[in-house]
Amino acid sequence: MDWMWFCIWSTISFAASALLVVAFSNKKSRDGTDNVPPGPPGWPVIGNMFDLSSSKPHQTLADLKNKYGPLIWLRLGSVNTMVVSSAEAAMEMFKNNDLAFNGRTITEAMRACSYNEGSMALAQYGPYWRLLRRICTAELLTNTRMKESEKVRRKCINNMVRWISDEMQEKGGVEIARHLSYMSFNVIGNLMLSRDLVDPQSKEGDEFFTSVSQFLEWGGKPNVADFFPLLKRLDPQGIKKKMERDLGLALGFASGFVKERIQQRRKSDEEQRKKDFLDLLLEFQGDENAGEPAKIMEKDVNVLILELFTASTDTVTSTLEWAMTELLCNTRVLSEVQAELNRAVGGKTSIEEEDIESLPYLQAVVKETLRLHPPVPLLVPHKAMEKVEFMGYSIPKDTQILVNVWAIGRDPTNWDDPLSFKPERFMSSSTVDYKGQHFQLIPFGAGRRICVGLPLAHRMLHLTLASLLHSFEWTLETGMTPKTMDMKERMGITLRKADPLKAVAKPRNNLLQETKTQT
C-alpha cells in the first residue's frame, strides 16, 4: 500500500491526530512560520505529503525546485521541513549557518534498540558527538593509519577479484554489488576487528551481513509515525517493530565481537598485540570536565561498530555499482578508462593506491558517478537548533533540513548537459572535488557534519574500480544493451540500483592468475 494513502487511512482511524494538526494550524503564526520559503499549499491534516513520492522523494523535490526555487518549504504532517536544492543555498547553509543547522532529526525507526543514543551520525551536536568525531579522525582515519592499512585493502580487493572469477566459471555472469559489499565489509572488519568477516561460503559472517542489509531497508522506509507524534506508540506500519527485530539481530553480532575481544584482552598480553579500533574504543578515557563520558559504554561501542560497517559498506557498494553500470552503458568512456589503465600501469599484476595519481580519467569517472548518483541523495536530515534568519527567511527552531544533493548534481546552472555521463567535464576542471568545498558536488555533505569516513571511501572507490577494470574485460550479459538497461533507483538509507547489475567478466591475460597467487 502506498505510504501516502496509508497516512490518510491512519489519520482518519486515529482522530487524535486530526486534533493535533488543527492545533498546529491555529498556532502557525505564533510559531513564526509566516516568513518562510515558498512551497506548495498543503492539505489539512497531512500537509504536503501528496507532493512527495514514497519511492523517489529526491526526484519529486527536484521537480518542485523548478516551480518554487532553490529553497522549498513543506509541512509533512506536523513536521516543518525546508529543502535546500542549489549550490548557492548549500554554500550559505554550510559556510555561514552550519552551527545553527547542525542538529539531527531522529526517525522512529532509528530509535529502535536505543540505536540513536550511541550513533555518531545521529548524535545531537555536543560533547558526545565531538568526542566520537575526534576518535575517528585522530585514530581510525589518520593518514598514517590509512597508509598502514593499504595492504589490508589490497588483500580484500584481491579476494573479491578471485570470488568474481570463481562465480564467472560457475554461472557465466556475476552480480557485482554482492561482491563489492563483501569486500567492503572485510575492509572495515580488518580496520576495526583485525579480521575478515565474510566470503561467499561464510555462514556466520553472511548472517551478520544479511541482518545489516535488512535493517538498512527499514531505516529508509517512510514512516507515518514520524509525521504524527500521537501515532508513535501505535507504530501503525510496524516499521519500528521490524527494525527492533532486525537491528537487534545485527547488534547481537556486534556485541558478540565486543565480548569476544574483552575476553581476549583479559587472557592475552596486550603489549604483544597490535591494537585496532575496537581496542581504542574499549580503552578510551574521556575528560569528564569537558562533558565527555569517562568511558564509552559497551552498548554504545556495539552501535558504533555497526554504524561504521553499514555506512562504509553501503556507500562504497552503491557508488561502484552505479559506476560500473554507467561504464557498461557508455562504452566510449569504458574504452577510454581502460586505455588509461593500460598506459599508466601496463602489465602490472595489481594496482596500488599510489598508481591512482596517474589515472586522472578514472578519478573523473568516480566524480561523475557521485554527481549523478550520490549515495544519500538527501543527506542525513539536519535540524535547526534555533530560529535562524536564512537567505531572507525566518526558519523556526526544530525545522527539518533536507539537502537535495541529487538535484544539485543535476542542476543545469552548474553543469552543461547535466543528465549525460561525461567524465571529461572534470578533466577541464580537475580542481572540483567532493570534499566539501565545492558546493555543486557535495555527495558526502559539507561543514561539521561532513561524512567522517570520506578519507577511507575516497581510497576504496578509486582502488576498487581500478582493480575491477584492470583485472577483467567487462560486457553486459547476452540480450542486454545500454538502451535496455534498467536505470531505476531503489531508495533505502542509500540510493541503490533497483535491478542489481549483472555482467560478464573476462579475465585479462594472466593478471588474474598472478593476483590469485599473491593472495
Short mmCIF file of C-alpha atoms in Angstrom, two decimals, residues 140-466:
data_model
loop_
_atom_site.label_atom_id
_atom_site.label_comp_id
_atom_site.label_asym_id
_atom_site.label_seq_id
_atom_site.Cartn_x
_atom_site.Cartn_y
_atom_site.Cartn_z
CA LEU A 140 40.90 5.40 12.78
CA LEU A 141 41.16 7.63 9.72
CA THR A 142 44.51 9.39 10.03
CA ASN A 143 46.85 9.48 7.05
CA THR A 144 49.28 7.25 8.95
CA ARG A 145 46.67 4.60 9.68
CA MET A 146 45.33 4.81 6.12
CA LYS A 147 48.83 4.15 4.83
CA GLU A 148 49.38 1.29 7.28
CA SER A 149 46.14 -0.38 6.22
CA GLU A 150 46.78 -0.16 2.47
CA LYS A 151 47.88 -3.80 2.30
CA VAL A 152 44.64 -4.85 4.00
CA ARG A 153 42.57 -3.06 1.37
CA ARG A 154 44.66 -4.62 -1.37
CA LYS A 155 44.16 -8.09 0.14
CA CYS A 156 40.39 -7.66 0.41
CA ILE A 157 40.16 -6.43 -3.18
CA ASN A 158 42.28 -9.35 -4.41
CA ASN A 159 39.90 -11.73 -2.64
CA MET A 160 36.94 -10.02 -4.34
CA VAL A 161 38.61 -10.43 -7.74
CA ARG A 162 39.06 -14.14 -7.03
CA TRP A 163 35.40 -14.53 -5.97
CA ILE A 164 34.24 -12.83 -9.18
CA SER A 165 36.42 -15.17 -11.25
CA ASP A 166 35.05 -18.23 -9.43
CA GLU A 167 31.45 -17.12 -9.92
CA MET A 168 32.07 -16.49 -13.60
CA GLN A 169 33.27 -20.07 -14.02
CA GLU A 170 30.21 -21.42 -12.21
CA LYS A 171 27.45 -19.18 -13.56
CA GLY A 172 28.78 -17.28 -16.56
CA GLY A 173 27.90 -13.90 -15.01
CA VAL A 174 28.26 -12.00 -11.74
CA GLU A 175 26.12 -9.82 -9.52
CA ILE A 176 28.69 -7.14 -8.85
CA ALA A 177 27.10 -5.45 -5.81
CA ARG A 178 27.22 -8.59 -3.67
CA HIS A 179 30.97 -8.96 -4.11
CA LEU A 180 31.52 -5.25 -3.53
CA SER A 181 29.59 -5.49 -0.28
CA TYR A 182 31.58 -8.47 0.95
CA MET A 183 34.85 -6.73 0.10
CA SER A 184 33.84 -3.51 1.90
CA PHE A 185 32.66 -5.48 4.91
CA ASN A 186 36.04 -7.15 5.19
CA VAL A 187 37.97 -3.89 4.85
CA ILE A 188 36.06 -2.47 7.83
CA GLY A 189 36.35 -5.78 9.66
CA ASN A 190 40.13 -5.62 9.42
CA LEU A 191 40.32 -1.98 10.49
CA MET A 192 38.05 -2.47 13.48
CA LEU A 193 38.42 -6.12 14.45
CA SER A 194 41.64 -7.24 12.70
CA ARG A 195 39.82 -9.97 10.78
CA ASP A 196 37.85 -10.84 7.66
CA LEU A 197 34.18 -11.40 8.36
CA VAL A 198 32.54 -12.68 5.19
CA ASP A 199 33.12 -14.60 1.99
CA PRO A 200 30.69 -16.32 -0.38
CA GLN A 201 30.92 -19.55 1.65
CA SER A 202 30.86 -18.00 5.15
CA LYS A 203 27.70 -18.82 7.10
CA GLU A 204 28.20 -16.82 10.30
CA GLY A 205 29.60 -13.79 8.50
CA ASP A 206 26.82 -13.96 5.93
CA GLU A 207 24.20 -13.93 8.70
CA PHE A 208 25.72 -10.72 10.08
CA PHE A 209 25.84 -9.24 6.58
CA THR A 210 22.20 -10.21 5.92
CA SER A 211 20.96 -8.74 9.21
CA VAL A 212 22.70 -5.45 8.41
CA SER A 213 21.14 -5.35 4.94
CA GLN A 214 17.66 -5.94 6.37
CA PHE A 215 17.74 -3.22 8.98
CA LEU A 216 19.10 -0.75 6.41
CA GLU A 217 15.95 -1.35 4.37
CA TRP A 218 13.68 -0.49 7.30
CA GLY A 219 15.77 2.55 8.18
CA GLY A 220 15.00 4.09 4.79
CA LYS A 221 11.25 3.40 4.72
CA PRO A 222 8.86 6.39 5.03
CA ASN A 223 7.02 6.08 8.34
CA VAL A 224 3.74 7.86 9.11
CA ALA A 225 4.66 7.84 12.82
CA ASP A 226 7.48 10.29 12.10
CA PHE A 227 4.97 12.93 11.00
CA PHE A 228 2.19 12.44 13.55
CA PRO A 229 3.51 12.24 17.14
CA LEU A 230 0.36 10.65 18.53
CA LEU A 231 0.92 7.65 16.25
CA LYS A 232 4.42 6.89 17.50
CA ARG A 233 3.37 4.47 20.22
CA LEU A 234 0.95 2.73 17.88
CA ASP A 235 3.59 2.10 15.18
CA PRO A 236 0.79 1.65 12.59
CA GLN A 237 3.08 0.40 9.80
CA GLY A 238 5.04 -1.88 12.11
CA ILE A 239 8.31 -0.35 10.96
CA LYS A 240 9.78 0.16 14.42
CA LYS A 241 8.83 -3.38 15.44
CA LYS A 242 10.54 -4.82 12.36
CA MET A 243 13.51 -2.55 12.92
CA GLU A 244 13.86 -3.74 16.51
CA ARG A 245 13.86 -7.33 15.28
CA ASP A 246 16.49 -6.92 12.53
CA LEU A 247 18.56 -4.22 14.19
CA GLY A 248 18.55 -6.26 17.40
CA LEU A 249 19.95 -9.22 15.48
CA ALA A 250 22.71 -7.10 13.90
CA LEU A 251 23.59 -5.53 17.26
CA GLY A 252 23.74 -9.02 18.71
CA PHE A 253 26.50 -9.92 16.27
CA ALA A 254 28.36 -6.69 17.06
CA SER A 255 28.01 -7.39 20.77
CA GLY A 256 29.50 -10.83 20.21
CA PHE A 257 32.59 -9.29 18.63
CA VAL A 258 32.98 -6.91 21.57
CA LYS A 259 32.53 -9.56 24.25
CA GLU A 260 34.98 -11.83 22.45
CA ARG A 261 37.58 -9.07 22.42
CA ILE A 262 37.05 -8.26 26.09
CA GLN A 263 37.74 -11.91 26.93
CA GLN A 264 40.85 -11.92 24.74
CA ARG A 265 42.16 -8.80 26.43
CA ARG A 266 41.81 -10.43 29.83
CA LYS A 267 43.76 -13.51 28.78
CA SER A 268 46.49 -12.18 26.47
CA ASP A 269 49.47 -9.88 26.79
CA GLU A 270 48.20 -6.63 25.30
CA GLU A 271 51.72 -5.30 24.75
CA GLN A 272 52.42 -8.07 22.23
CA ARG A 273 49.39 -7.43 20.03
CA LYS A 274 48.89 -4.52 17.65
CA LYS A 275 45.78 -2.63 18.67
CA ASP A 276 42.89 -1.97 16.33
CA PHE A 277 39.98 0.46 16.53
CA LEU A 278 37.93 -1.75 18.84
CA ASP A 279 40.80 -1.73 21.35
CA LEU A 280 40.88 2.06 21.20
CA LEU A 281 37.14 2.27 21.91
CA LEU A 282 37.41 -0.11 24.85
CA GLU A 283 40.42 1.72 26.33
CA PHE A 284 39.08 5.22 25.86
CA GLN A 285 39.10 7.51 28.89
CA GLY A 286 37.21 10.77 28.49
CA ASP A 287 37.63 14.20 30.03
CA GLU A 288 34.64 14.50 32.34
CA ASN A 289 35.42 18.18 32.96
CA ALA A 290 34.75 18.77 29.24
CA GLY A 291 31.41 16.95 29.42
CA GLU A 292 32.78 13.72 27.95
CA PRO A 293 31.86 10.30 29.36
CA ALA A 294 34.57 8.65 31.43
CA LYS A 295 34.26 5.59 29.20
CA ILE A 296 32.21 4.66 26.14
CA MET A 297 29.53 2.24 27.32
CA GLU A 298 29.63 -1.25 25.82
CA LYS A 299 26.18 -0.85 24.25
CA ASP A 300 27.38 2.31 22.50
CA VAL A 301 30.53 0.54 21.28
CA ASN A 302 28.21 -2.04 19.68
CA VAL A 303 26.32 0.74 17.89
CA LEU A 304 29.50 2.45 16.68
CA ILE A 305 30.87 -0.78 15.25
CA LEU A 306 27.64 -1.49 13.43
CA GLU A 307 27.37 2.08 12.17
CA LEU A 308 30.84 2.07 10.65
CA PHE A 309 30.12 -1.24 8.93
CA THR A 310 26.86 -0.04 7.44
CA ALA A 311 27.96 3.44 6.39
CA SER A 312 31.14 2.30 4.67
CA THR A 313 29.72 -0.79 3.02
CA ASP A 314 26.55 0.75 1.62
CA THR A 315 28.26 3.90 0.34
CA VAL A 316 31.06 2.09 -1.50
CA THR A 317 28.78 -0.61 -2.88
CA SER A 318 26.09 1.69 -4.25
CA THR A 319 28.59 4.11 -5.81
CA LEU A 320 30.66 1.43 -7.53
CA GLU A 321 27.61 -0.47 -8.80
CA TRP A 322 26.41 2.76 -10.43
CA ALA A 323 29.92 3.42 -11.79
CA MET A 324 30.07 0.01 -13.45
CA THR A 325 26.53 0.45 -14.77
CA GLU A 326 27.37 3.80 -16.35
CA LEU A 327 30.59 2.44 -17.87
CA LEU A 328 28.83 -0.55 -19.40
CA CYS A 329 26.18 1.76 -20.82
CA ASN A 330 28.78 4.20 -22.15
CA THR A 331 31.30 2.05 -23.98
CA ARG A 332 33.28 5.08 -25.22
CA VAL A 333 34.01 6.06 -21.61
CA LEU A 334 34.81 2.45 -20.69
CA SER A 335 37.31 2.22 -23.56
CA GLU A 336 38.92 5.50 -22.53
CA VAL A 337 39.42 4.50 -18.91
CA GLN A 338 40.78 1.08 -19.92
CA ALA A 339 43.22 2.76 -22.31
CA GLU A 340 44.39 5.00 -19.48
CA LEU A 341 44.94 1.96 -17.27
CA ASN A 342 46.97 0.28 -20.00
CA ARG A 343 49.15 3.37 -20.43
CA ALA A 344 49.68 4.02 -16.73
CA VAL A 345 50.04 0.56 -15.18
CA GLY A 346 50.59 -1.67 -18.21
CA GLY A 347 51.09 -5.31 -17.26
CA LYS A 348 51.43 -4.78 -13.51
CA THR A 349 49.89 -7.64 -11.54
CA SER A 350 47.75 -5.34 -9.41
CA ILE A 351 47.13 -1.65 -8.95
CA GLU A 352 48.36 0.11 -5.83
CA GLU A 353 46.94 3.26 -4.29
CA GLU A 354 49.99 5.24 -5.40
CA ASP A 355 49.01 4.47 -9.01
CA ILE A 356 45.74 6.38 -8.72
CA GLU A 357 47.50 9.74 -9.10
CA SER A 358 48.45 8.72 -12.65
CA LEU A 359 44.81 7.89 -13.51
CA PRO A 360 43.06 11.29 -13.83
CA TYR A 361 40.35 9.97 -16.14
CA LEU A 362 39.42 7.22 -13.69
CA GLN A 363 39.24 9.87 -10.96
CA ALA A 364 36.89 11.83 -13.21
CA VAL A 365 34.70 8.71 -13.63
CA VAL A 366 34.34 8.48 -9.84
CA LYS A 367 33.41 12.17 -9.58
CA GLU A 368 30.89 11.90 -12.41
CA THR A 369 29.30 8.85 -10.77
CA LEU A 370 28.95 10.68 -7.46
CA ARG A 371 27.48 13.70 -9.26
CA LEU A 372 24.71 11.67 -10.89
CA HIS A 373 24.27 9.03 -8.20
CA PRO A 374 25.07 10.39 -4.72
CA PRO A 375 24.80 7.55 -2.17
CA VAL A 376 22.49 9.52 0.15
CA PRO A 377 20.55 11.85 -2.18
CA LEU A 378 19.02 14.00 0.59
CA LEU A 379 21.93 13.55 3.02
CA VAL A 380 21.16 12.66 6.63
CA PRO A 381 18.48 15.21 7.66
CA HIS A 382 19.71 18.25 9.56
CA LYS A 383 17.65 20.22 12.08
CA ALA A 384 17.60 23.90 13.03
CA MET A 385 18.93 24.16 16.60
CA GLU A 386 17.47 27.64 16.97
CA LYS A 387 15.45 30.17 14.99
CA VAL A 388 17.60 31.17 12.00
CA GLU A 389 17.48 34.12 9.61
CA PHE A 390 18.44 32.41 6.35
CA MET A 391 18.55 33.95 2.87
CA GLY A 392 15.82 36.45 3.75
CA TYR A 393 13.55 33.96 5.52
CA SER A 394 12.89 33.12 9.18
CA ILE A 395 13.40 29.42 9.76
CA PRO A 396 11.80 28.20 13.03
CA LYS A 397 13.68 26.14 15.57
CA ASP A 398 13.40 22.35 15.06
CA THR A 399 12.76 22.68 11.32
CA GLN A 400 13.97 19.61 9.45
CA ILE A 401 16.51 20.46 6.72
CA LEU A 402 16.90 18.24 3.64
CA VAL A 403 19.78 18.97 1.25
CA ASN A 404 18.93 17.58 -2.18
CA VAL A 405 22.44 16.82 -3.43
CA TRP A 406 20.88 14.67 -6.17
CA ALA A 407 19.18 17.78 -7.61
CA ILE A 408 22.29 19.94 -7.10
CA GLY A 409 24.37 17.45 -9.07
CA ARG A 410 21.94 17.67 -12.00
CA ASP A 411 21.40 21.43 -11.94
CA PRO A 412 21.95 22.94 -15.43
CA THR A 413 23.04 26.14 -13.72
CA ASN A 414 26.22 24.37 -12.64
CA TRP A 415 26.63 21.61 -15.22
CA ASP A 416 26.49 21.52 -19.03
CA ASP A 417 24.36 18.68 -20.36
CA PRO A 418 23.75 17.59 -16.73
CA LEU A 419 21.93 14.32 -17.40
CA SER A 420 24.72 12.84 -19.54
CA PHE A 421 27.56 10.75 -18.13
CA LYS A 422 30.61 12.76 -19.21
CA PRO A 423 33.70 12.38 -17.01
CA GLU A 424 35.52 14.79 -19.36
CA ARG A 425 33.80 17.69 -17.60
CA PHE A 426 36.15 17.08 -14.66
CA MET A 427 39.27 16.89 -16.82
CA SER A 428 38.97 20.58 -17.68
CA SER A 429 38.05 21.47 -14.07
CA SER A 430 40.09 18.94 -12.14
CA THR A 431 40.17 21.16 -9.05
CA VAL A 432 36.47 20.48 -8.40
CA ASP A 433 36.22 17.70 -5.84
CA TYR A 434 33.70 16.22 -3.40
CA LYS A 435 35.46 17.05 -0.13
CA GLY A 436 33.03 19.74 0.98
CA GLN A 437 34.47 22.91 -0.56
CA HIS A 438 32.77 22.84 -3.97
CA PHE A 439 29.05 23.02 -3.25
CA GLN A 440 27.93 21.93 -6.70
CA LEU A 441 29.34 18.49 -5.76
CA ILE A 442 28.73 17.50 -2.12
CA PRO A 443 27.65 13.83 -2.14
CA PHE A 444 29.29 13.37 1.29
CA GLY A 445 27.92 16.59 2.75
CA ALA A 446 29.94 19.56 3.99
CA GLY A 447 30.69 21.51 7.13
CA ARG A 448 30.97 19.97 10.59
CA ARG A 449 28.77 17.03 9.63
CA ILE A 450 30.68 16.00 6.50
CA CYS A 451 30.98 12.21 6.27
CA VAL A 452 33.69 11.16 8.70
CA GLY A 453 34.55 8.13 6.55
CA LEU A 454 35.35 10.22 3.45
CA PRO A 455 39.15 9.57 3.56
CA LEU A 456 38.57 5.82 3.54
CA ALA A 457 35.77 5.95 0.95
CA HIS A 458 37.97 8.05 -1.34
CA ARG A 459 40.70 5.41 -1.33
CA MET A 460 38.35 2.45 -1.64
CA LEU A 461 36.32 3.87 -4.52
CA HIS A 462 39.34 4.52 -6.73
CA LEU A 463 41.37 1.43 -5.91
CA THR A 464 38.41 -0.93 -6.23
CA LEU A 465 37.15 0.49 -9.53
CA ALA A 466 40.64 0.48 -11.00
#
